[in-house]
Coordinates of N, CA and C in Angstrom, one line a residue:
M1 N 58.0 5.2 -63.0 CA 57.7 4.1 -64.0 C 56.4 3.4 -63.5
N2 N 56.4 3.0 -62.2 CA 55.2 2.4 -61.6 C 54.0 3.3 -61.8
R3 N 54.2 4.6 -61.6 CA 53.1 5.5 -61.7 C 52.5 5.6 -63.1
L4 N 53.4 5.5 -64.1 CA 53.0 5.5 -65.5 C 52.2 4.2 -65.8
V5 N 52.7 3.1 -65.3 CA 52.0 1.8 -65.6 C 50.6 1.8 -65.0
A6 N 50.6 2.4 -63.7 CA 49.3 2.5 -63.1 C 48.3 3.4 -63.8
G7 N 48.8 4.5 -64.4 CA 48.0 5.4 -65.2 C 47.5 4.7 -66.4
V8 N 48.3 3.9 -67.1 CA 47.9 3.3 -68.3 C 46.8 2.2 -68.0
L9 N 47.0 1.5 -66.9 CA 46.1 0.5 -66.5 C 44.7 1.1 -66.2
A10 N 44.8 2.2 -65.5 CA 43.5 2.9 -65.1 C 42.8 3.4 -66.4
W11 N 43.6 3.9 -67.4 CA 43.0 4.4 -68.6 C 42.3 3.2 -69.4
L12 N 43.0 2.1 -69.4 CA 42.5 0.9 -70.1 C 41.2 0.4 -69.4
K13 N 41.2 0.4 -68.1 CA 40.0 0.0 -67.4 C 38.8 0.9 -67.7
T14 N 39.1 2.2 -67.7 CA 38.0 3.2 -68.0 C 37.5 3.0 -69.4
S15 N 38.4 2.7 -70.4 CA 38.0 2.6 -71.8 C 37.2 1.3 -71.9
V16 N 37.6 0.2 -71.3 CA 36.8 -1.0 -71.4 C 35.4 -0.8 -70.8
C17 N 35.3 -0.1 -69.7 CA 34.0 0.1 -69.1 C 33.1 1.0 -70.0
S18 N 33.8 2.0 -70.7 CA 33.0 2.8 -71.6 C 32.5 2.1 -72.8
V19 N 33.4 1.2 -73.3 CA 32.9 0.4 -74.5 C 31.8 -0.5 -74.1
A20 N 31.9 -1.1 -72.9 CA 30.9 -2.0 -72.4 C 29.6 -1.3 -72.3
L21 N 29.7 -0.1 -71.7 CA 28.4 0.7 -71.5 C 27.8 1.1 -72.8
I22 N 28.6 1.5 -73.8 CA 28.1 1.9 -75.1 C 27.5 0.7 -75.8
G23 N 28.1 -0.5 -75.7 CA 27.5 -1.7 -76.2 C 26.2 -2.1 -75.6
A24 N 26.1 -1.9 -74.3 CA 24.9 -2.2 -73.6 C 23.7 -1.2 -74.1
V25 N 24.1 0.1 -74.2 CA 23.1 1.0 -74.7 C 22.7 0.7 -76.1
A26 N 23.7 0.3 -77.0 CA 23.4 0.0 -78.3 C 22.5 -1.2 -78.4
G27 N 22.7 -2.2 -77.5 CA 21.9 -3.4 -77.5 C 20.5 -3.1 -77.0
L28 N 20.3 -2.1 -76.2 CA 19.0 -1.8 -75.7 C 18.2 -1.0 -76.8
A29 N 18.9 -0.2 -77.6 CA 18.2 0.7 -78.6 C 17.3 -0.1 -79.5
P30 N 17.7 -1.2 -80.1 CA 16.8 -1.9 -81.0 C 15.6 -2.4 -80.3
A31 N 15.8 -2.9 -79.0 CA 14.7 -3.4 -78.2 C 13.7 -2.3 -78.0
H32 N 14.2 -1.1 -77.7 CA 13.3 0.0 -77.5 C 12.5 0.4 -78.7
A33 N 13.3 0.3 -79.9 CA 12.6 0.6 -81.1 C 11.6 -0.4 -81.5
A34 N 11.9 -1.7 -81.1 CA 10.9 -2.7 -81.4 C 9.7 -2.6 -80.6
D35 N 9.8 -1.9 -79.4 CA 8.6 -1.8 -78.6 C 7.7 -0.6 -79.1
T36 N 8.2 0.2 -80.0 CA 7.4 1.3 -80.5 C 6.2 0.7 -81.3
P37 N 5.0 1.1 -81.0 CA 3.9 0.5 -81.7 C 3.8 1.0 -83.1
R38 N 3.5 0.0 -84.0 CA 3.4 0.3 -85.4 C 1.9 0.5 -85.8
E39 N 1.7 1.2 -86.8 CA 0.3 1.4 -87.3 C -0.2 0.2 -87.9
R40 N -1.4 -0.2 -87.5 CA -2.1 -1.4 -88.1 C -3.3 -0.9 -89.0
V41 N -3.4 -1.5 -90.1 CA -4.5 -1.2 -91.1 C -5.1 -2.5 -91.6
K42 N -6.4 -2.4 -92.0 CA -7.1 -3.6 -92.4 C -7.4 -3.5 -93.9
V43 N -7.1 -4.5 -94.6 CA -7.3 -4.6 -96.1 C -8.8 -4.6 -96.4
T44 N -9.2 -3.7 -97.3 CA -10.6 -3.7 -97.7 C -10.8 -4.1 -99.2
D45 N -9.7 -4.0 -100.0 CA -9.8 -4.5 -101.4 C -9.8 -6.0 -101.4
P46 N -10.2 -6.6 -102.5 CA -10.2 -8.1 -102.6 C -8.9 -8.7 -102.2
Y47 N -7.8 -8.0 -102.5 CA -6.5 -8.5 -102.1 C -5.5 -7.3 -102.1
L48 N -4.3 -7.5 -101.5 CA -3.3 -6.5 -101.5 C -2.0 -7.3 -101.8
E49 N -1.3 -6.8 -102.8 CA -0.1 -7.5 -103.3 C 1.2 -7.0 -102.5
L50 N 2.0 -8.0 -102.2 CA 3.3 -7.8 -101.5 C 4.4 -8.2 -102.5
R51 N 5.3 -7.3 -102.6 CA 6.5 -7.5 -103.5 C 7.7 -7.7 -102.7
T52 N 8.7 -8.2 -103.4 CA 10.0 -8.5 -102.6 C 10.8 -7.2 -102.4
G53 N 10.5 -6.1 -103.1 CA 11.2 -4.9 -103.0 C 10.3 -3.7 -103.3
P54 N 10.8 -2.5 -103.1 CA 10.1 -1.3 -103.3 C 10.0 -0.8 -104.7
G55 N 9.3 -1.5 -105.6 CA 9.2 -1.1 -107.0 C 8.4 -2.1 -107.8
R56 N 7.8 -1.7 -108.9 CA 7.0 -2.6 -109.7 C 7.9 -3.6 -110.4
G57 N 9.2 -3.4 -110.5 CA 10.1 -4.3 -111.1 C 10.3 -5.6 -110.2
F58 N 9.9 -5.5 -109.0 CA 10.1 -6.7 -108.1 C 8.9 -7.6 -108.2
P59 N 9.1 -8.9 -108.1 CA 7.9 -9.8 -108.2 C 7.0 -9.8 -107.0
V60 N 5.7 -10.1 -107.3 CA 4.8 -10.3 -106.2 C 5.0 -11.7 -105.7
F61 N 5.2 -11.8 -104.4 CA 5.4 -13.1 -103.8 C 4.3 -13.6 -102.8
F62 N 3.4 -12.6 -102.4 CA 2.4 -13.0 -101.5 C 1.2 -12.0 -101.7
V63 N 0.0 -12.5 -101.4 CA -1.2 -11.7 -101.5 C -1.9 -11.7 -100.2
V64 N -2.2 -10.5 -99.6 CA -3.0 -10.4 -98.4 C -4.5 -10.3 -98.8
E65 N -5.3 -11.1 -98.1 CA -6.7 -11.2 -98.5 C -7.5 -10.1 -97.7
R66 N -8.7 -9.8 -98.2 CA -9.6 -8.8 -97.6 C -9.9 -9.2 -96.1
E67 N -10.0 -8.1 -95.3 CA -10.3 -8.2 -93.9 C -9.1 -8.6 -93.0
E68 N -7.9 -8.9 -93.6 CA -6.8 -9.2 -92.8 C -6.1 -7.9 -92.4
W69 N -5.4 -8.0 -91.3 CA -4.6 -6.8 -90.7 C -3.2 -6.9 -91.1
I70 N -2.6 -5.7 -91.3 CA -1.1 -5.6 -91.6 C -0.6 -4.5 -90.8
E71 N 0.8 -4.6 -90.5 CA 1.5 -3.5 -89.8 C 2.4 -2.8 -90.8
I72 N 2.4 -1.4 -90.8 CA 3.3 -0.6 -91.6 C 4.6 -0.4 -90.8
E73 N 5.7 -0.9 -91.4 CA 7.0 -0.8 -90.7 C 7.9 0.4 -91.2
S74 N 8.0 0.6 -92.5 CA 8.9 1.6 -93.0 C 8.4 2.1 -94.4
R75 N 9.1 3.0 -94.9 CA 8.7 3.6 -96.2 C 9.9 3.9 -97.1
H76 N 9.7 3.7 -98.4 CA 10.7 4.1 -99.4 C 10.0 4.7 -100.6
T77 N 10.0 6.0 -100.7 CA 9.3 6.8 -101.7 C 7.8 6.4 -101.6
D78 N 7.1 5.9 -102.6 CA 5.7 5.5 -102.6 C 5.5 4.1 -102.2
W79 N 6.5 3.4 -101.7 CA 6.3 2.0 -101.3 C 6.5 1.9 -99.7
F80 N 5.7 1.0 -99.1 CA 5.8 0.8 -97.7 C 6.0 -0.7 -97.4
K81 N 6.9 -0.9 -96.5 CA 7.2 -2.2 -96.0 C 6.2 -2.6 -94.9
V82 N 5.5 -3.7 -95.1 CA 4.5 -4.1 -94.2 C 4.7 -5.5 -93.7
R83 N 4.0 -5.9 -92.6 CA 4.1 -7.2 -92.1 C 2.7 -7.7 -91.8
T84 N 2.5 -9.0 -92.3 CA 1.1 -9.6 -92.1 C 1.0 -10.2 -90.7
A85 N -0.2 -10.6 -90.4 CA -0.4 -11.3 -89.1 C 0.3 -12.6 -89.0
G86 N 0.6 -13.2 -90.2 CA 1.3 -14.5 -90.2 C 2.8 -14.3 -90.3
G87 N 3.3 -13.1 -90.2 CA 4.8 -12.8 -90.2 C 5.4 -12.6 -91.6
K88 N 4.6 -12.6 -92.6 CA 5.2 -12.3 -94.0 C 5.5 -10.8 -94.1
E89 N 6.7 -10.5 -94.6 CA 7.1 -9.1 -94.8 C 7.3 -8.8 -96.3
G90 N 6.8 -7.7 -96.7 CA 6.9 -7.3 -98.1 C 6.6 -5.9 -98.4
W91 N 6.6 -5.4 -99.6 CA 6.4 -4.0 -100.0 C 5.1 -3.8 -100.7
A92 N 4.3 -2.9 -100.3 CA 3.0 -2.5 -100.9 C 3.1 -1.1 -101.3
V93 N 2.4 -0.8 -102.5 CA 2.4 0.5 -103.0 C 1.4 1.4 -102.3
R94 N 1.6 2.7 -102.2 CA 0.8 3.6 -101.5 C -0.7 3.6 -102.0
Q95 N -0.9 3.5 -103.3 CA -2.2 3.6 -103.9 C -3.1 2.4 -103.3
Q96 N -2.5 1.3 -103.1 CA -3.3 0.2 -102.5 C -3.6 0.4 -101.0
L97 N -2.6 0.9 -100.3 CA -2.7 1.2 -98.9 C -3.8 2.3 -98.6
E98 N -4.0 3.2 -99.6 CA -5.0 4.2 -99.4 C -6.4 3.7 -99.2
N99 N -6.6 2.5 -99.7 CA -7.9 1.8 -99.6 C -8.1 1.0 -98.3
T100 N -7.1 1.0 -97.4 CA -7.2 0.3 -96.2 C -7.9 1.1 -95.1
L101 N -8.3 0.5 -94.0 CA -8.9 1.1 -92.9 C -8.0 1.1 -91.6
T102 N -8.0 2.2 -90.9 CA -7.2 2.2 -89.7 C -7.9 1.5 -88.5
A103 N -7.3 1.4 -87.4 CA -7.9 0.7 -86.2 C -9.1 1.4 -85.8
A104 N -9.2 2.7 -86.0 CA -10.4 3.5 -85.6 C -11.5 3.4 -86.6
G105 N -11.3 2.7 -87.7 CA -12.3 2.4 -88.7 C -12.4 3.5 -89.8
S106 N -11.5 4.4 -89.8 CA -11.5 5.5 -90.9 C -10.5 5.1 -92.0
Q107 N -10.7 5.7 -93.2 CA -9.8 5.4 -94.3 C -8.4 5.9 -94.1
K108 N -7.4 5.1 -94.4 CA -6.0 5.5 -94.2 C -5.7 6.6 -95.2
T109 N -5.1 7.7 -94.8 CA -4.7 8.8 -95.6 C -3.2 9.0 -95.6
F110 N -2.6 9.4 -96.7 CA -1.2 9.7 -96.7 C -1.0 11.2 -97.1
R111 N -1.9 12.0 -96.8 CA -1.8 13.4 -97.2 C -0.6 14.1 -96.5
D112 N -0.4 13.8 -95.2 CA 0.7 14.4 -94.5 C 2.1 13.9 -95.1
V113 N 2.1 12.6 -95.6 CA 3.3 12.1 -96.2 C 3.6 12.9 -97.5
M114 N 2.6 13.1 -98.3 CA 2.8 13.8 -99.6 C 3.2 15.2 -99.4
L115 N 2.6 15.9 -98.3 CA 3.0 17.3 -98.0 C 4.4 17.3 -97.5
D116 N 4.8 16.3 -96.7 CA 6.2 16.3 -96.3 C 7.2 16.1 -97.4
D117 N 6.8 15.3 -98.4 CA 7.7 15.2 -99.6 C 7.8 16.5 -100.3
Y118 N 6.7 17.2 -100.4 CA 6.7 18.5 -101.2 C 7.6 19.5 -100.5
L119 N 7.5 19.5 -99.1 CA 8.3 20.5 -98.4 C 9.8 20.2 -98.4
K120 N 10.1 18.9 -98.6 CA 11.5 18.5 -98.6 C 12.1 18.3 -100.0
R121 N 11.4 18.7 -101.0 CA 11.8 18.5 -102.4 C 13.2 19.2 -102.6
K122 N 14.0 18.6 -103.4 CA 15.3 19.1 -103.7 C 15.5 19.3 -105.2
L123 N 15.4 18.2 -106.0 CA 15.6 18.3 -107.4 C 14.3 18.3 -108.1
E124 N 14.2 19.2 -109.2 CA 13.0 19.4 -109.9 C 13.3 19.5 -111.4
M125 N 12.5 18.8 -112.2 CA 12.6 18.9 -113.7 C 11.3 19.1 -114.3
G126 N 11.3 20.0 -115.4 CA 10.0 20.3 -116.0 C 10.1 20.8 -117.4
A127 N 9.0 21.0 -118.0 CA 8.9 21.5 -119.4 C 7.7 22.4 -119.5
A128 N 7.8 23.4 -120.4 CA 6.7 24.3 -120.6 C 6.6 24.8 -122.1
W129 N 5.4 25.2 -122.4 CA 5.2 25.7 -123.8 C 4.5 27.1 -123.6
G130 N 4.8 28.0 -124.6 CA 4.2 29.3 -124.5 C 4.6 30.1 -125.7
R131 N 4.6 31.5 -125.5 CA 4.9 32.4 -126.5 C 6.1 33.3 -126.2
F132 N 6.9 33.5 -127.1 CA 8.1 34.4 -127.0 C 8.0 35.4 -128.1
K133 N 7.5 36.6 -127.7 CA 7.3 37.7 -128.6 C 6.3 37.2 -129.7
S134 N 5.2 36.6 -129.3 CA 4.1 36.1 -130.1 C 4.5 34.9 -131.0
E135 N 5.7 34.3 -130.8 CA 6.1 33.2 -131.6 C 6.1 31.9 -130.6
P136 N 5.9 30.7 -131.1 CA 5.8 29.5 -130.3 C 7.2 29.2 -129.6
M137 N 7.1 28.9 -128.4 CA 8.3 28.7 -127.6 C 8.2 27.4 -126.8
L138 N 9.3 26.6 -126.7 CA 9.3 25.4 -125.8 C 10.6 25.5 -125.0
K139 N 10.5 25.2 -123.7 CA 11.6 25.2 -122.8 C 11.5 24.1 -121.8
I140 N 12.7 23.6 -121.4 CA 12.8 22.6 -120.3 C 13.8 23.2 -119.2
W141 N 13.6 22.7 -118.0 CA 14.5 23.3 -117.0 C 14.7 22.2 -115.9
T142 N 15.8 22.4 -115.2 CA 16.1 21.6 -114.0 C 16.5 22.6 -112.9
G143 N 15.9 22.3 -111.7 CA 16.1 23.2 -110.6 C 16.6 22.4 -109.4
Y144 N 17.4 23.1 -108.5 CA 17.9 22.5 -107.3 C 17.6 23.5 -106.1
R145 N 16.9 23.0 -105.1 CA 16.5 23.8 -104.0 C 17.7 23.9 -103.0
V146 N 18.2 25.0 -102.8 CA 19.4 25.2 -101.8 C 18.9 25.6 -100.4
S147 N 17.7 26.1 -100.3 CA 17.1 26.4 -99.0 C 15.6 26.4 -99.1
E148 N 14.9 26.7 -98.1 CA 13.5 26.7 -98.1 C 12.9 27.7 -99.1
T149 N 13.6 28.8 -99.4 CA 13.0 29.8 -100.2 C 13.9 30.1 -101.5
L150 N 15.1 29.6 -101.6 CA 15.9 29.8 -102.7 C 16.3 28.6 -103.5
S151 N 16.3 28.7 -104.8 CA 16.7 27.6 -105.7 C 17.5 28.1 -106.9
L152 N 18.4 27.2 -107.4 CA 19.1 27.4 -108.6 C 18.4 26.7 -109.8
E153 N 18.3 27.3 -110.9 CA 17.6 26.7 -112.0 C 18.3 27.0 -113.3
G154 N 18.5 25.9 -114.1 CA 19.0 26.0 -115.4 C 18.0 25.7 -116.5
T155 N 17.9 26.5 -117.5 CA 16.9 26.4 -118.5 C 17.5 26.4 -119.9
I156 N 16.9 25.6 -120.8 CA 17.2 25.7 -122.2 C 15.9 25.8 -123.0
G157 N 15.9 26.6 -124.0 CA 14.7 26.8 -124.8 C 14.9 27.0 -126.2
Q158 N 13.8 27.0 -127.0 CA 13.9 27.2 -128.4 C 12.6 27.9 -128.9
V159 N 12.8 28.8 -129.8 CA 11.7 29.6 -130.4 C 11.8 29.4 -131.9
Q160 N 10.7 29.0 -132.5 CA 10.6 28.8 -133.9 C 9.8 29.9 -134.5
G161 N 10.5 30.9 -135.1 CA 9.8 32.1 -135.7 C 9.5 31.9 -137.2
V162 N 8.9 32.9 -137.8 CA 8.6 32.8 -139.2 C 9.9 33.1 -140.0
F163 N 10.7 34.0 -139.6 CA 11.9 34.4 -140.4 C 13.2 33.9 -139.7
S164 N 13.1 33.4 -138.5 CA 14.3 32.9 -137.9 C 14.0 32.0 -136.7
G165 N 15.0 31.3 -136.2 CA 14.9 30.4 -135.1 C 15.8 30.9 -134.0
T166 N 15.4 30.7 -132.8 CA 16.2 31.2 -131.6 C 16.4 30.0 -130.6
D167 N 17.7 29.9 -130.2 CA 18.0 29.0 -129.1 C 18.6 29.8 -128.0
F168 N 18.3 29.4 -126.8 CA 18.8 30.2 -125.6 C 19.0 29.2 -124.4
W169 N 19.8 29.7 -123.5 CA 19.9 29.0 -122.2 C 20.2 30.0 -121.2
H170 N 19.9 29.8 -119.9 CA 20.2 30.7 -118.9 C 20.1 30.0 -117.5
V171 N 20.8 30.5 -116.6 CA 20.9 30.0 -115.2 C 20.3 31.1 -114.3
N172 N 19.3 30.7 -113.5 CA 18.6 31.7 -112.6 C 18.7 31.4 -111.2
V173 N 18.6 32.4 -110.4 CA 18.3 32.3 -108.9 C 16.9 32.6 -108.7
N174 N 16.1 31.7 -108.1 CA 14.7 31.9 -107.9 C 14.4 32.0 -106.4
A175 N 13.5 33.0 -106.1 CA 13.1 33.1 -104.7 C 11.6 32.8 -104.6
E176 N 11.3 31.9 -103.6 CA 9.9 31.5 -103.4 C 9.6 31.7 -101.9
P177 N 9.1 32.9 -101.5 CA 8.9 33.3 -100.1 C 7.9 32.4 -99.4
W178 N 6.9 31.9 -100.1 CA 5.9 31.1 -99.4 C 5.9 29.7 -100.0
S179 N 7.1 29.1 -100.0 CA 7.2 27.7 -100.7 C 6.5 26.6 -100.0
H180 N 6.0 26.9 -98.7 CA 5.3 25.8 -98.0 C 3.8 25.8 -98.4
R181 N 3.3 26.7 -99.2 CA 2.0 26.8 -99.6 C 1.7 26.0 -100.9
R182 N 0.5 25.5 -101.1 CA 0.2 24.7 -102.3 C 0.3 25.6 -103.5
L183 N -0.2 26.9 -103.4 CA -0.1 27.9 -104.5 C 0.8 28.9 -104.0
S184 N 1.9 29.1 -104.7 CA 2.9 30.1 -104.2 C 3.6 30.8 -105.4
P185 N 3.8 32.1 -105.2 CA 4.5 32.9 -106.3 C 6.0 32.7 -106.1
F186 N 6.7 33.0 -107.2 CA 8.1 33.0 -107.2 C 8.7 34.1 -108.1
F187 N 9.9 34.5 -107.9 CA 10.6 35.5 -108.6 C 12.0 35.1 -108.9
G188 N 12.5 35.5 -110.1 CA 13.8 35.0 -110.5 C 14.6 36.0 -111.4
I189 N 15.9 35.9 -111.3 CA 16.8 36.7 -112.2 C 17.9 35.8 -112.6
G190 N 18.4 36.0 -113.8 CA 19.5 35.2 -114.3 C 20.2 35.7 -115.5
M191 N 21.2 35.0 -115.9 CA 22.0 35.3 -117.1 C 22.2 34.1 -118.0
G192 N 22.5 34.3 -119.3 CA 22.7 33.2 -120.2 C 23.1 33.6 -121.6
K193 N 22.8 32.8 -122.6 CA 23.2 33.1 -123.9 C 21.9 33.1 -124.8
F194 N 22.0 33.9 -125.9 CA 20.9 34.1 -126.8 C 21.5 33.9 -128.2
K195 N 20.9 33.0 -129.0 CA 21.4 32.8 -130.4 C 20.3 32.7 -131.3
N196 N 20.3 33.7 -132.3 CA 19.2 33.8 -133.3 C 19.8 33.5 -134.7
I197 N 19.2 32.5 -135.3 CA 19.6 32.0 -136.6 C 18.6 32.3 -137.7
P198 N 18.9 33.3 -138.6 CA 17.9 33.6 -139.6 C 17.7 32.5 -140.6
N199 N 16.5 32.5 -141.3 CA 16.3 31.5 -142.3 C 17.3 31.7 -143.5
A200 N 17.7 30.6 -144.1 CA 18.6 30.6 -145.2 C 18.2 31.4 -146.4
S201 N 16.8 31.6 -146.5 CA 16.3 32.3 -147.6 C 16.5 33.8 -147.5
L202 N 16.8 34.3 -146.3 CA 17.0 35.7 -146.1 C 18.4 36.1 -146.6
V203 N 18.4 37.2 -147.4 CA 19.7 37.6 -148.0 C 20.4 38.6 -147.0
G204 N 21.6 38.4 -146.7 CA 22.4 39.3 -145.9 C 22.1 39.2 -144.4
A205 N 21.3 38.3 -144.0 CA 21.0 38.1 -142.6 C 22.1 37.4 -141.9
Q206 N 22.4 37.8 -140.6 CA 23.5 37.3 -139.9 C 23.0 36.6 -138.6
T207 N 23.8 35.6 -138.2 CA 23.5 35.0 -136.9 C 23.9 35.8 -135.7
T208 N 23.0 35.9 -134.7 CA 23.3 36.7 -133.5 C 23.5 35.7 -132.4
N209 N 24.7 35.9 -131.7 CA 25.1 35.0 -130.6 C 25.6 35.9 -129.5
V210 N 24.8 36.3 -128.5 CA 25.2 37.3 -127.5 C 24.7 36.8 -126.1
N211 N 25.2 37.6 -125.1 CA 24.8 37.4 -123.8 C 23.4 37.9 -123.6
M212 N 22.7 37.3 -122.6 CA 21.3 37.6 -122.3 C 21.1 37.6 -120.8
G213 N 20.2 38.6 -120.3 CA 19.8 38.6 -119.0 C 18.3 38.4 -118.9
N214 N 17.7 38.0 -117.8 CA 16.3 37.9 -117.7 C 15.8 38.1 -116.3
A215 N 14.5 38.4 -116.2 CA 13.8 38.6 -114.9 C 12.5 37.9 -115.1
S216 N 12.0 37.1 -114.1 CA 10.8 36.4 -114.3 C 9.9 36.5 -113.0
I217 N 8.7 36.3 -113.2 CA 7.7 36.2 -112.1 C 6.7 35.1 -112.4
G218 N 6.3 34.3 -111.5 CA 5.4 33.2 -111.8 C 4.6 32.6 -110.6
L219 N 3.8 31.6 -110.9 CA 3.1 30.9 -109.9 C 3.3 29.4 -110.0
R220 N 3.4 28.7 -108.8 CA 3.5 27.3 -108.8 C 2.3 26.7 -108.0
Y221 N 1.8 25.6 -108.5 CA 0.7 24.9 -107.8 C 1.0 23.4 -107.7
H222 N 1.0 23.0 -106.4 CA 1.3 21.5 -106.2 C 0.0 20.8 -106.5
V223 N 0.0 20.0 -107.7 CA -1.1 19.3 -108.2 C -1.4 18.1 -107.3
S224 N -0.5 17.2 -107.3 CA -0.7 15.9 -106.5 C 0.6 15.2 -106.5
D225 N 0.8 14.3 -105.6 CA 2.0 13.4 -105.5 C 3.2 14.3 -105.7
R226 N 3.9 14.0 -106.8 CA 5.2 14.8 -107.1 C 5.1 15.7 -108.3
F227 N 3.9 16.1 -108.7 CA 3.7 16.9 -109.8 C 3.3 18.4 -109.4
V228 N 3.9 19.3 -110.2 CA 3.6 20.7 -109.9 C 3.3 21.4 -111.2
A229 N 2.2 22.2 -111.2 CA 1.9 23.0 -112.4 C 2.5 24.4 -112.2
R230 N 3.0 25.0 -113.3 CA 3.7 26.3 -113.2 C 3.4 27.2 -114.4
A231 N 3.2 28.5 -114.1 CA 3.1 29.5 -115.2 C 4.0 30.6 -114.8
D232 N 4.7 31.2 -115.8 CA 5.6 32.3 -115.6 C 5.6 33.3 -116.7
Y233 N 6.0 34.5 -116.4 CA 6.1 35.6 -117.3 C 7.6 36.1 -117.2
T234 N 8.3 36.1 -118.3 CA 9.7 36.5 -118.3 C 10.1 37.6 -119.2
F235 N 10.9 38.5 -118.7 CA 11.4 39.6 -119.6 C 12.8 39.4 -119.9
Y236 N 13.1 39.2 -121.2 CA 14.5 38.9 -121.6 C 15.1 40.1 -122.2
T237 N 16.4 40.3 -122.0 CA 17.2 41.4 -122.5 C 18.5 40.8 -123.2
A238 N 18.6 40.9 -124.5 CA 19.7 40.4 -125.3 C 20.7 41.6 -125.5
F239 N 21.9 41.5 -125.1 CA 22.9 42.6 -125.3 C 23.6 42.4 -126.7
L240 N 22.9 43.1 -127.6 CA 23.3 42.9 -129.0 C 24.7 43.6 -129.3
S241 N 24.9 44.7 -128.7 CA 26.2 45.5 -128.9 C 26.4 46.4 -127.6
D242 N 27.4 47.2 -127.7 CA 27.7 48.0 -126.5 C 26.6 49.1 -126.3
N243 N 25.9 49.5 -127.3 CA 24.9 50.5 -127.2 C 23.5 50.1 -127.7
R244 N 23.3 48.8 -127.9 CA 22.0 48.3 -128.4 C 21.6 47.0 -127.7
V245 N 20.4 46.9 -127.3 CA 19.8 45.7 -126.7 C 18.5 45.3 -127.4
G246 N 18.2 44.1 -127.3 CA 16.9 43.6 -127.8 C 16.1 43.1 -126.6
E247 N 14.9 43.5 -126.5 CA 14.0 43.2 -125.4 C 12.9 42.3 -125.9
Y248 N 12.6 41.2 -125.2 CA 11.6 40.2 -125.5 C 10.8 39.8 -124.3
R249 N 9.6 39.5 -124.5 CA 8.7 39.1 -123.4 C 8.2 37.7 -123.7
A250 N 8.1 36.9 -122.7 CA 7.6 35.5 -122.9 C 6.7 35.1 -121.8
I251 N 5.7 34.3 -122.2 CA 4.8 33.7 -121.2 C 4.6 32.2 -121.5
T252 N 4.8 31.4 -120.4 CA 4.7 30.0 -120.6 C 4.0 29.3 -119.5
A253 N 3.5 28.1 -119.7 CA 2.9 27.3 -118.7 C 3.3 25.8 -118.9
G254 N 3.4 25.1 -117.9 CA 3.9 23.7 -118.0 C 3.8 22.9 -116.7
F255 N 4.4 21.8 -116.6 CA 4.4 20.9 -115.5 C 5.9 20.5 -115.1
S256 N 6.1 20.2 -113.9 CA 7.4 19.7 -113.4 C 7.2 18.5 -112.5
F257 N 8.2 17.8 -112.3 CA 8.3 16.6 -111.4 C 9.4 16.8 -110.4
F258 N 9.1 16.6 -109.1 CA 10.2 16.8 -108.2 C 10.6 15.5 -107.5
F259 N 11.8 15.5 -106.9 CA 12.4 14.3 -106.2 C 12.6 14.7 -104.8

């Protein structure tokens, strides 16, 4: 019994010491982080607006005048939390900070930040216009990047022909081997649905609603900020019956926005 009590007391003593040690380390961590030098930049515009939060919906509560120095503390999307020499803290938009000067006297650049956003992109939404078998076509898509080179993409589109209209949707797996480059090719395959509705004026025409497969190849170009230009060529195969298919080719160009 005494041995058991002694063991429990020893365990409690060790636990208390461990908690105390962890607390001490945790207490030192912020102090260490506070000692990390922050980047200082000088305002060159007539003024720099500080808002209460990271967005244009937040009010401007302070204005930093030209020639004053500020420290960049943190970032949220295109907004940066800064501190003035007088201790005021607020949020400034990247476009204004791009006109500031570093301590070395050079213009502040956020090129590395924008490239990092592009490489870490996950969700992407876009729209494109083009031709589907020589007829006008419009499509929109949403993609989710599951790895550096693979993404899942859902597309819906519409073709307005002379004698009929076509609606379709498909889900693709896209491969982008050189996704880190500003200009990069991609390849994709997928399955979906194809629905062709003839004009009411056509006698005896029937609506076609069948499965569809596709294969595509294209190019992506990172324009700036969060915008990407894209062009692609797609080969569609509609499975009209057990022994008959319809083949269609489409070429489109458009823009997308990534998060």
